[in-house]
Amino acid sequence: MFRKSLFILIIFIVASSLAFGQETYFGQNKVQYRGFSWDYIQTMHFDIYFYNQNYGLAKFAAGVLESSYVEISSQLNYRIHRRVPVFLYASPNDFQQTNIVPDLIDESVGGFTEAFKNRMVMPFDGSYEDFRHVLHHELTHAVIYDMLFGNMFSSLISRQRFFDLPLWFAEGFAEWSSRYGWDYYADMVVRDATINNYLAPPDYLGGYLAYKEGQAMIAYIVDNYGEQKLGEILAKGKLYLTMNKAMKASIGVTTEEFWKGFSKEMKRRYWPEIAKRKEPGEFSKALTNHEKDGSNFNEKPIFAPTGDKIAMFSDRSDYMGIYLISAVDGKILDRLVKGERTGDLESLHSYFSGITFSPDGKRIAFVAKAKGKDALYFLTIKDKNIYKKQFFHFNSVQSPVWSPDSKKIAFAALDGDRRTIAVYNVDTDSTYDLTEGNYDNLDPSWFPDSKILAFTSDRPHPDNAFIANNPEYKPADSVDYRTLYTKFGYGNYNLFTINIDSKEIEPLRVGIGQNREPSVSPDGKKVCFVSNRNGIDNLYIAYVDSSGAFAITDILTGVGSPTWSPDGKQIAFSSFNKAGFDIFLLKDIKPAGDNGQLAPTDFIMDRYLREVKSVASKDSTVSVKDTLPALAAKIDSGAAEESAQRDSGSVAQTAADSTHHDSTSVAHTTSDSTGTAKAKSDSTRVEGGEYIYVAPEQKKKENPMGKIFEDLPDSAAEGKNYLTPAEIAAFDSVGSSGRLPNGDFKVHKYRVKFTPDYVSGGFSYDTFFGLRGQSAFVFSDYLGDHQIYLITDLVNTIDQSNIQLFYLYNRLRTNFGFGVFHTKNYYIDNFDHLFSDRFYGFQGYLSYPFSKFSRVEFTGSQYFIDRKYLDSNDPRVGRSTKVALGTLSLVSDNILWGITTPINGQRARLNISGATDVLGGNGISFYSLDGDWRKYWHIRGLFSTALRFAGGASWGKNPKRYFLGGTTNSIGSVVVADNVYEPENLYFAEVVTPLRGFEYYELSGTRYLLSNLEFRYPFVEYLKLGFPLPMTLRYITGSLFYDMGATWDNDQTFKGGSSLGGNHLQDIKSAFGFGVQANLGFLVLRYDLAWRTNFQTVVPHPKYYFSLGAGF
């Protein structure tokens, strides 16, 4: 909401006075590459919006949301009071286009929940388990927002809006609830943080650690104080408005005391692991070191066919790139691809994709997002030339692998509501799918004959089925292997092979666990893969002609992305260690642990962090925990092996059509019907969103989760005493009326309906204006495609009032807007003469983005200015001015932000403007051309250098003036020259900053040049203040700067310097100094101290500035 209110303020300032505080605007673009036709369905508590052919995804989401809501409602002892709108995007690429929030959506964001309208927004990435997790995760936020803030109107005036729920609790609870307690990946992150001493106290948790350490904190609260305390903490937070008081009132300890107990428990739990397992550097050679090179991410290694080089992704330059390193010592040999700077390489999908070499080693292929769509890129290594870019019809593409015969490239692709393995023929440019059914298929790897692929899939696998069908099974060491699996029929991954000609699929019998990322050895006899079977992702090797596998690593944290050297004697891999990812080389490939068997972690030994219990009653249809035995019928391994070769059924579509099958509805079906049927022989089917094994002549068990959309179970229904009868009736009526007679949902068309995003206002009275009222409103539709901004400052009469009304349309690639405004301002000039301006007119705006990083803009305005001089002794005569102004701008921006300023990249803006009086009369007329270029170099950590060049010129009857001097948004009085108050300067001049050492408006002319050079560095890492302003500041930065600028008029001879009396600057003005910047969370506070110099003398007394906002 702060961003939107700030945007309103910017519009108000621009419309009211174009001169004061004017600043060059850059910024990156959210591009609408394609349009969507939205529909929605309604369940009892949710309105689920979808587009195109994604009805199946919406039905799947409906089941997940309603069942998850029962769990969350019980955990927090709360029932929501308003319906929750949910928006589903078919792919991450589509999701990044959303206008529901104005922020750019990073590739790492899997979903979000917006607080004011409580909108949940998420994409489908091909994994139904990831989709389920994100739906449940975001729903926890929606329930908490409803609990804390109520509806959008009451939240504006309620005192609990001042309760700032800390990130660790919000995200920690979301992870704890959606992961059903604890999970092995959280175990890995918190283990690494504990062992390497970067666990953070609650008040300082941020980033991804807030999710996983927060999850551990929530689990610690539940284990030590009880689950009921979670809702109580939130209730106390609403009352006391601080988390510290809420913790003390609910669990009896402050956050500091809580942290002491929690951190001690984590040390007790994880420090003994140091003696049991190894860090990656203890058994392999490190080829990268993120602590030394300043990177965070070195991932997805792949050996070159020559064996002496490795390609990888790395963010060592802050931007993701593809690097070529030595396979011997890790030395950087070359940077092949510079990503994330242009629209053609907007993203390299490094988090989940990969790189592949051609068999001759002369080329690589990789996937990149190019202007909203994924493409397969081909690059020659010698000259780093991208010689081909291949697009596909898929929603997204990842993990390409070049076949040994060089004719084909296999990859994983998101196609509608499934992720498939596809093959691209390099010679014919043809593409075909290999896998069928709505399973998640990924990580392809070729066998040497180029006819068979190994891949990962969550389709039924006999090794997984054994655990699912024998929930009572525990080996002698009491390992609970069920903790490795999801509680549903999807998301349990194992390894398979597929013949690309016959499309026959067979399971690789490599054992239990979540087995992923197969890498076939050069001789085709072995497969190296990642498995979490001991509770940690380790590398295993399996022989293709036999079953079982042995571990070759026994690591403290986790590994991934294995790749064989061409001779089959070494394996490169990536590992998470000390909060970053690095590349390692395993030279001695041999069994780890006890002859390839690893000691399980305490997590899967069930020694800590109890599992979240189901809340459903014995008659409940939504208990997910208790349905684990029903995930598959008991079958022998032979039947499972045969059935796993088939691709029949569909997760989403079967859920959509479940009433037309002779089947039983299961966990996430959206049908109200139940039944039993005789299964077809030797088949694998998907019923209602769950994978079901069906052995010959067996009947499926009656599913205990078949009525998911009937009334909620009694245990959850008790929460109805929190709702009014009208609210209960509203929920019940939609739940019963949202269905067709056949059980399907009624599909409704999305219609634009404006609701408020922001509302503020107030009244005041003074003896000059009398009674006046100020208000600001922002309205938008649910999708954010239409926005209305209304700002009013009403006085006695309309001609004394300030009103701005703007409409923005964001649905198309070309964004546009228009509006009208009227302001009345009073001024006192340097001679204490009072005058007023009535400034009004209308504006239009067009913006066409070429990509995320560049755009062209046009603004057109018609201004009317009525000047009146109000003092009787003022000899000046009032006048009316009419001006039509048009500006065409070209903007580029690919910068990355640091704490207080940009830290890397560059940005530029070129403006061409023209003003004239098209309505006739004696109006203002001018033309201008100005530009601004800024470049940033990140040195290391918080050290960086910034350079800026700007300049402009204006011509015409009333050429635009440029004022130089001071800093942007300076705090303090401003002394201006008389000519500033002339209409052509007050409303059309441009103030250019910073030129420190000089006053605001001190330099002016119709031409200007400005240069700024800064060295930026960390100044204070941690500052805690006491009385009278208790606050804590982190990472206060400093800067050393040199500013140089000049202004002159058209008829003036510019003379930069002079040698008279010694060499010195003349028309060019300059200053040097230092500054300090502090990010206060909601704004940046700057202090600068500058000394003027002309290269001959330096003024003895510096000029200081306090100002607000980020530096240039």
CSV table of N, CA and C in Angstrom, one decimal, residues 426-497:
chain,number,residue,atom,x,y,z
A,426,VAL,N,17.3,-31.4,-34.1
A,426,VAL,CA,18.1,-30.3,-34.4
A,426,VAL,C,18.1,-30.1,-36.0
A,427,ASP,N,18.1,-31.2,-36.7
A,427,ASP,CA,18.1,-31.1,-38.2
A,427,ASP,C,16.8,-30.6,-38.8
A,428,THR,N,15.7,-31.1,-38.3
A,428,THR,CA,14.4,-30.9,-38.9
A,428,THR,C,13.6,-29.8,-38.2
A,429,ASP,N,14.0,-29.3,-37.1
A,429,ASP,CA,13.3,-28.3,-36.3
A,429,ASP,C,11.9,-28.8,-35.9
A,430,SER,N,11.8,-30.1,-35.7
A,430,SER,CA,10.5,-30.7,-35.3
A,430,SER,C,10.6,-31.1,-33.8
A,431,THR,N,9.5,-31.1,-33.1
A,431,THR,CA,9.4,-31.3,-31.7
A,431,THR,C,8.3,-32.3,-31.4
A,432,TYR,N,8.5,-33.3,-30.5
A,432,TYR,CA,7.4,-34.2,-30.2
A,432,TYR,C,7.5,-34.5,-28.7
A,433,ASP,N,6.3,-34.8,-28.1
A,433,ASP,CA,6.3,-35.2,-26.7
A,433,ASP,C,6.5,-36.7,-26.5
A,434,LEU,N,7.2,-37.0,-25.4
A,434,LEU,CA,7.4,-38.4,-25.1
A,434,LEU,C,6.4,-39.0,-24.1
A,435,THR,N,6.1,-38.2,-23.1
A,435,THR,CA,5.3,-38.7,-22.0
A,435,THR,C,3.9,-38.3,-22.1
A,436,GLU,N,3.0,-39.0,-21.5
A,436,GLU,CA,1.6,-38.7,-21.5
A,436,GLU,C,1.1,-38.7,-20.1
A,437,GLY,N,-0.1,-38.3,-19.8
A,437,GLY,CA,-0.7,-38.2,-18.5
A,437,GLY,C,-0.2,-37.0,-17.8
A,438,ASN,N,-0.9,-36.7,-16.7
A,438,ASN,CA,-0.6,-35.5,-15.9
A,438,ASN,C,0.4,-35.7,-14.8
A,439,TYR,N,1.4,-36.4,-15.1
A,439,TYR,CA,2.5,-36.6,-14.1
A,439,TYR,C,3.5,-35.5,-14.3
A,440,ASP,N,4.4,-35.3,-13.3
A,440,ASP,CA,5.5,-34.3,-13.4
A,440,ASP,C,6.7,-35.1,-13.9
A,441,ASN,N,7.2,-34.7,-15.1
A,441,ASN,CA,8.3,-35.4,-15.7
A,441,ASN,C,9.4,-34.3,-16.0
A,442,LEU,N,10.6,-34.6,-15.5
A,442,LEU,CA,11.7,-33.7,-15.6
A,442,LEU,C,13.1,-34.4,-15.6
A,443,ASP,N,14.1,-33.6,-15.7
A,443,ASP,CA,15.5,-34.1,-15.5
A,443,ASP,C,15.9,-35.2,-16.5
A,444,PRO,N,15.7,-35.0,-17.8
A,444,PRO,CA,16.1,-36.0,-18.8
A,444,PRO,C,17.6,-36.2,-18.9
A,445,SER,N,18.1,-37.4,-19.2
A,445,SER,CA,19.5,-37.7,-19.3
A,445,SER,C,19.6,-38.9,-20.3
A,446,TRP,N,20.5,-38.7,-21.4
A,446,TRP,CA,20.6,-39.7,-22.5
A,446,TRP,C,21.4,-40.8,-22.1
A,447,PHE,N,21.0,-42.0,-22.6
A,447,PHE,CA,21.9,-43.2,-22.6
A,447,PHE,C,22.8,-43.0,-23.9
A,448,PRO,N,23.9,-43.7,-24.0
A,448,PRO,CA,24.9,-43.6,-25.1
A,448,PRO,C,24.3,-43.9,-26.5
A,449,ASP,N,23.2,-44.7,-26.5
A,449,ASP,CA,22.7,-45.1,-27.8
A,449,ASP,C,21.7,-44.0,-28.4
A,450,SER,N,21.5,-42.9,-27.7
A,450,SER,CA,20.6,-41.8,-28.1
A,450,SER,C,19.2,-42.3,-28.4
A,451,LYS,N,18.8,-43.4,-27.8
A,451,LYS,CA,17.4,-43.9,-28.0
A,451,LYS,C,16.7,-44.0,-26.7
A,452,ILE,N,17.4,-44.0,-25.6
A,452,ILE,CA,16.7,-44.1,-24.3
A,452,ILE,C,17.1,-43.0,-23.4
A,453,LEU,N,16.1,-42.5,-22.7
A,453,LEU,CA,16.4,-41.4,-21.7
A,453,LEU,C,16.0,-41.9,-20.3
A,454,ALA,N,16.9,-41.5,-19.4
A,454,ALA,CA,16.5,-41.6,-18.0
A,454,ALA,C,15.9,-40.3,-17.6
A,455,PHE,N,14.9,-40.3,-16.7
A,455,PHE,CA,14.2,-39.1,-16.3
A,455,PHE,C,13.6,-39.3,-14.9
A,456,THR,N,13.2,-38.2,-14.3
A,456,THR,CA,12.5,-38.1,-13.0
A,456,THR,C,11.0,-38.0,-13.2
A,457,SER,N,10.2,-38.7,-12.4
A,457,SER,CA,8.8,-38.5,-12.5
A,457,SER,C,8.1,-38.8,-11.2
A,458,ASP,N,7.0,-38.2,-11.0
A,458,ASP,CA,6.2,-38.6,-9.8
A,458,ASP,C,5.1,-39.6,-10.2
A,459,ARG,N,5.2,-40.2,-11.3
A,459,ARG,CA,4.3,-41.3,-11.7
A,459,ARG,C,4.5,-42.5,-10.7
A,460,PRO,N,3.5,-43.4,-10.6
A,460,PRO,CA,3.7,-44.6,-9.7
A,460,PRO,C,5.0,-45.4,-10.0
A,461,HIS,N,5.6,-45.7,-8.9
A,461,HIS,CA,6.9,-46.5,-9.0
A,461,HIS,C,6.8,-47.6,-7.9
A,462,PRO,N,7.2,-48.8,-8.2
A,462,PRO,CA,7.1,-49.9,-7.3
A,462,PRO,C,7.9,-49.6,-6.0
A,463,ASP,N,9.0,-49.0,-6.0
A,463,ASP,CA,9.7,-48.7,-4.8
A,463,ASP,C,9.0,-47.8,-3.8
A,464,ASN,N,8.3,-46.8,-4.4
A,464,ASN,CA,7.5,-45.9,-3.6
A,464,ASN,C,6.3,-46.5,-3.1
A,465,ALA,N,5.7,-47.4,-4.0
A,465,ALA,CA,4.4,-48.1,-3.6
A,465,ALA,C,4.6,-48.9,-2.4
A,466,PHE,N,5.7,-49.5,-2.2
A,466,PHE,CA,5.9,-50.4,-1.0
A,466,PHE,C,5.7,-49.7,0.3
A,467,ILE,N,6.3,-48.5,0.4
A,467,ILE,CA,6.1,-47.7,1.6
A,467,ILE,C,4.6,-47.2,1.7
A,468,ALA,N,4.0,-46.8,0.6
A,468,ALA,CA,2.7,-46.3,0.7
A,468,ALA,C,1.7,-47.4,1.1
A,469,ASN,N,2.0,-48.6,0.6
A,469,ASN,CA,1.1,-49.7,0.9
A,469,ASN,C,1.4,-50.4,2.2
A,470,ASN,N,2.4,-50.1,2.9
A,470,ASN,CA,2.8,-50.7,4.2
A,470,ASN,C,3.1,-49.6,5.2
A,471,PRO,N,2.2,-48.8,5.6
A,471,PRO,CA,2.4,-47.7,6.5
A,471,PRO,C,2.9,-48.1,7.8
A,472,GLU,N,2.7,-49.4,8.2
A,472,GLU,CA,3.2,-49.9,9.5
A,472,GLU,C,4.6,-50.3,9.5
A,473,TYR,N,5.2,-50.3,8.3
A,473,TYR,CA,6.6,-50.9,8.1
A,473,TYR,C,7.6,-49.9,8.7
A,474,LYS,N,8.5,-50.4,9.5
A,474,LYS,CA,9.7,-49.7,9.9
A,474,LYS,C,10.8,-50.7,10.1
A,475,PRO,N,12.0,-50.4,9.5
A,475,PRO,CA,13.1,-51.3,9.6
A,475,PRO,C,13.6,-51.3,11.1
A,476,ALA,N,14.6,-52.2,11.3
A,476,ALA,CA,15.1,-52.4,12.6
A,476,ALA,C,15.6,-51.1,13.3
A,477,ASP,N,16.1,-50.2,12.4
A,477,ASP,CA,16.6,-48.9,13.0
A,477,ASP,C,15.6,-47.9,13.3
A,478,SER,N,14.3,-48.3,13.2
A,478,SER,CA,13.2,-47.4,13.5
A,478,SER,C,13.1,-46.2,12.6
A,479,VAL,N,13.6,-46.3,11.4
A,479,VAL,CA,13.5,-45.1,10.5
A,479,VAL,C,12.1,-45.0,9.9
A,480,ASP,N,11.5,-43.8,10.0
A,480,ASP,CA,10.2,-43.6,9.5
A,480,ASP,C,10.3,-43.0,8.1
A,481,TYR,N,10.4,-43.9,7.1
A,481,TYR,CA,10.6,-43.5,5.7
A,481,TYR,C,9.4,-42.7,5.2
A,482,ARG,N,8.3,-42.8,5.8
A,482,ARG,CA,7.1,-42.0,5.4
A,482,ARG,C,7.3,-40.5,5.4
A,483,THR,N,8.3,-40.1,6.2
A,483,THR,CA,8.6,-38.7,6.3
A,483,THR,C,9.2,-38.2,5.0
A,484,LEU,N,9.7,-39.1,4.2
A,484,LEU,CA,10.3,-38.7,2.9
A,484,LEU,C,9.3,-38.4,1.8
A,485,TYR,N,8.1,-38.9,2.0
A,485,TYR,CA,7.1,-38.8,1.0
A,485,TYR,C,6.0,-37.8,1.3
A,486,THR,N,5.3,-37.3,0.2
A,486,THR,CA,4.2,-36.5,0.5
A,486,THR,C,3.0,-37.3,1.0
A,487,LYS,N,2.0,-36.7,1.5
A,487,LYS,CA,0.9,-37.4,2.0
A,487,LYS,C,-0.2,-37.6,1.0
A,488,PHE,N,0.2,-37.4,-0.3
A,488,PHE,CA,-0.8,-37.5,-1.4
A,488,PHE,C,-0.2,-38.4,-2.4
A,489,GLY,N,-0.9,-38.7,-3.5
A,489,GLY,CA,-0.5,-39.6,-4.5
A,489,GLY,C,0.4,-38.9,-5.5
A,490,TYR,N,0.7,-37.7,-5.4
A,490,TYR,CA,1.6,-37.0,-6.3
A,490,TYR,C,2.7,-36.4,-5.5
A,491,GLY,N,3.8,-36.0,-6.2
A,491,GLY,CA,4.9,-35.4,-5.6
A,491,GLY,C,5.9,-36.4,-5.0
A,492,ASN,N,5.7,-37.7,-5.3
A,492,ASN,CA,6.7,-38.7,-4.8
A,492,ASN,C,7.5,-39.1,-6.0
A,493,TYR,N,8.8,-38.7,-6.1
A,493,TYR,CA,9.6,-38.8,-7.3
A,493,TYR,C,10.5,-40.0,-7.3
A,494,ASN,N,10.7,-40.6,-8.5
A,494,ASN,CA,11.6,-41.7,-8.6
A,494,ASN,C,12.1,-41.7,-10.1
A,495,LEU,N,12.9,-42.6,-10.4
A,495,LEU,CA,13.6,-42.6,-11.7
A,495,LEU,C,13.0,-43.6,-12.7
A,496,PHE,N,13.0,-43.3,-13.9
A,496,PHE,CA,12.4,-44.1,-15.0
A,496,PHE,C,13.3,-44.0,-16.2
A,497,THR,N,13.0,-44.9,-17.2
A,497,THR,CA,13.6,-44.8,-18.5
A,497,THR,C,12.5,-44.8,-19.5
